[in-house]
């Protein structure tokens, strides 16, 4: 079958979320790479071998031969190469993250929670030679809101408490509530810098930007109204956006 964008992401979502929980590699990054590398699941390699990322070699001894372009002394040659054949997309995803966790050059992807940094890092690490690779990944993540998948794994800046029970957070505040907000803000493009659980001027600036974008008075204080807005969005969408 030829996958549409929606069909592709519906299929891959539970797989990359499962993988992120197990490996720490961002679901948004994995899904965006798979979308690009596999032509949203429609490439010949993906159809024949469930290989979403074009990884060469053998997987449990299994492979398919595919025509590809290799460069020798700067000259392009069409050759047949071995590409890994997987039992399913899930194994392809797991193997891809295993590669990131195994090779030293990809260590900056391990545990990274900011998709913008992850996209820049994977390009800088040499995964692809295209100078626009990181931007292309980011565009896919933003267009399809794949950062929401990361948030499902990392958690949202909410709890089982009601807004009136939650603490007021402002300059000088510290702790897990601040840390969760910092992760949330960075994930959604309101960059507050280092995620250290310390409410400083950068976090205040990011909170103001989030408040303004959601129709609140941008005072930089996470009080009852700001918590309530998060709960309102969460109840509408089942995830904070």
Short mmCIF file of C-alpha atoms in Angstrom, two decimals, residues 46-189:
data_model
loop_
_atom_site.label_atom_id
_atom_site.label_comp_id
_atom_site.label_asym_id
_atom_site.label_seq_id
_atom_site.Cartn_x
_atom_site.Cartn_y
_atom_site.Cartn_z
CA UNK A 46 11.04 -0.04 3.16
CA UNK A 47 8.50 -2.03 1.15
CA UNK A 48 10.92 -4.93 0.61
CA UNK A 49 12.79 -4.97 3.89
CA UNK A 50 10.92 -2.82 6.46
CA UNK A 51 14.12 -0.74 6.49
CA UNK A 52 13.06 2.80 7.35
CA UNK A 53 16.49 4.42 7.58
CA UNK A 54 18.56 2.96 4.74
CA UNK A 55 20.92 1.14 7.12
CA UNK A 56 23.31 -1.12 5.24
CA UNK A 57 24.55 -4.57 6.23
CA UNK A 58 22.71 -7.55 7.65
CA UNK A 59 20.19 -7.90 10.47
CA UNK A 60 20.18 -11.35 12.06
CA UNK A 61 21.76 -12.48 8.81
CA UNK A 62 18.98 -11.04 6.67
CA UNK A 63 19.48 -8.51 3.89
CA UNK A 64 18.25 -7.37 0.48
CA UNK A 65 20.30 -6.17 -2.47
CA UNK A 66 19.41 -2.68 -3.69
CA UNK A 67 20.92 -0.39 -6.27
CA UNK A 68 22.59 2.65 -4.74
CA UNK A 69 25.11 5.33 -5.65
CA UNK A 70 28.59 5.13 -4.18
CA UNK A 71 31.43 7.58 -4.74
CA UNK A 72 34.97 6.41 -5.48
CA UNK A 73 37.60 9.13 -5.86
CA UNK A 74 34.78 11.61 -6.36
CA UNK A 75 33.18 9.64 -9.18
CA UNK A 76 29.61 8.32 -8.79
CA UNK A 77 29.04 4.62 -9.47
CA UNK A 78 25.79 2.67 -9.44
CA UNK A 79 26.32 -0.51 -7.43
CA UNK A 80 24.27 -3.13 -5.63
CA UNK A 81 24.70 -3.09 -1.86
CA UNK A 82 23.40 -5.10 1.05
CA UNK A 83 20.76 -3.39 3.18
CA UNK A 84 19.40 -4.77 6.43
CA UNK A 85 16.11 -6.64 6.23
CA UNK A 86 13.89 -6.37 9.31
CA UNK A 87 10.87 -8.41 10.41
CA UNK A 88 8.92 -5.19 11.01
CA UNK A 89 9.16 -1.42 11.35
CA UNK A 90 9.62 -1.79 15.10
CA UNK A 91 12.87 -3.71 14.69
CA UNK A 92 14.09 -1.10 12.20
CA UNK A 93 13.35 1.67 14.71
CA UNK A 94 15.00 -0.23 17.57
CA UNK A 95 18.11 -0.88 15.49
CA UNK A 96 18.31 2.79 14.50
CA UNK A 97 18.26 3.92 18.14
CA UNK A 98 20.71 1.17 19.06
CA UNK A 99 23.08 2.69 16.53
CA UNK A 100 22.80 6.09 18.22
CA UNK A 101 23.38 4.58 21.64
CA UNK A 102 26.29 2.44 20.47
CA UNK A 103 28.43 4.83 18.44
CA UNK A 104 30.39 7.48 20.34
CA UNK A 105 29.79 10.22 17.79
CA UNK A 106 26.05 10.18 18.56
CA UNK A 107 26.41 10.50 22.33
CA UNK A 108 24.93 14.02 22.26
CA UNK A 109 21.57 12.50 21.20
CA UNK A 110 21.26 10.31 24.28
CA UNK A 111 18.78 11.80 26.70
CA UNK A 112 18.44 15.03 24.70
CA UNK A 113 14.93 16.43 25.27
CA UNK A 114 15.06 19.45 22.94
CA UNK A 115 14.14 18.42 19.41
CA UNK A 116 15.83 21.47 17.88
CA UNK A 117 19.15 20.54 19.47
CA UNK A 118 18.66 16.89 18.53
CA UNK A 119 18.11 17.78 14.88
CA UNK A 120 21.19 20.00 14.80
CA UNK A 121 23.25 17.36 16.58
CA UNK A 122 22.32 14.50 14.28
CA UNK A 123 23.43 16.56 11.28
CA UNK A 124 26.63 17.71 13.01
CA UNK A 125 27.38 14.11 13.98
CA UNK A 126 27.58 13.20 10.32
CA UNK A 127 24.34 11.27 9.84
CA UNK A 128 23.66 13.16 6.61
CA UNK A 129 25.77 15.43 4.43
CA UNK A 130 22.97 17.76 3.35
CA UNK A 131 23.49 21.22 4.90
CA UNK A 132 19.72 21.58 5.28
CA UNK A 133 19.11 18.19 6.90
CA UNK A 134 18.53 19.60 10.40
CA UNK A 135 16.14 22.24 9.08
CA UNK A 136 14.22 19.65 7.09
CA UNK A 137 13.82 17.47 10.20
CA UNK A 138 12.65 20.44 12.27
CA UNK A 139 10.10 21.41 9.61
CA UNK A 140 8.62 17.90 9.67
CA UNK A 141 8.47 17.89 13.47
CA UNK A 142 6.75 21.26 13.62
CA UNK A 143 4.36 20.60 10.71
CA UNK A 144 3.08 17.34 12.19
CA UNK A 145 3.49 18.37 15.87
CA UNK A 146 5.73 15.41 16.60
CA UNK A 147 7.08 17.24 19.66
CA UNK A 148 3.80 16.28 21.31
CA UNK A 149 4.92 12.66 21.17
CA UNK A 150 8.07 13.55 23.14
CA UNK A 151 5.88 15.29 25.72
CA UNK A 152 3.82 12.13 26.17
CA UNK A 153 6.98 10.32 27.29
CA UNK A 154 8.63 13.15 29.22
CA UNK A 155 5.46 14.22 30.95
CA UNK A 156 3.58 17.51 31.07
CA UNK A 157 3.98 20.35 33.59
CA UNK A 158 0.83 19.22 35.35
CA UNK A 159 -0.03 16.76 38.10
CA UNK A 160 -3.06 15.15 39.65
CA UNK A 161 -3.48 18.26 41.76
CA UNK A 162 -5.92 21.01 40.81
CA UNK A 163 -4.57 24.43 39.75
CA UNK A 164 -5.40 25.92 43.14
CA UNK A 165 -3.23 23.29 44.87
CA UNK A 166 -0.15 23.90 42.74
CA UNK A 167 2.69 26.20 43.80
CA UNK A 168 3.30 29.69 42.47
CA UNK A 169 6.54 29.63 40.50
CA UNK A 170 8.59 32.75 39.84
CA UNK A 171 12.12 34.13 39.90
CA UNK A 172 14.01 32.30 42.67
CA UNK A 173 11.77 29.21 42.71
CA UNK A 174 13.47 25.81 42.51
CA UNK A 175 12.55 22.17 42.23
CA UNK A 176 10.83 19.59 40.07
CA UNK A 177 7.89 21.81 39.14
CA UNK A 178 10.30 24.36 37.69
CA UNK A 179 12.26 21.62 35.94
CA UNK A 180 9.11 20.19 34.34
CA UNK A 181 8.11 23.63 33.11
CA UNK A 182 11.58 24.17 31.66
CA UNK A 183 11.35 20.88 29.74
CA UNK A 184 7.85 21.75 28.56
CA UNK A 185 8.84 25.23 27.40
CA UNK A 186 11.91 24.03 25.53
CA UNK A 187 9.96 21.22 23.88
CA UNK A 188 7.36 23.65 22.59
CA UNK A 189 9.73 26.27 21.24
#
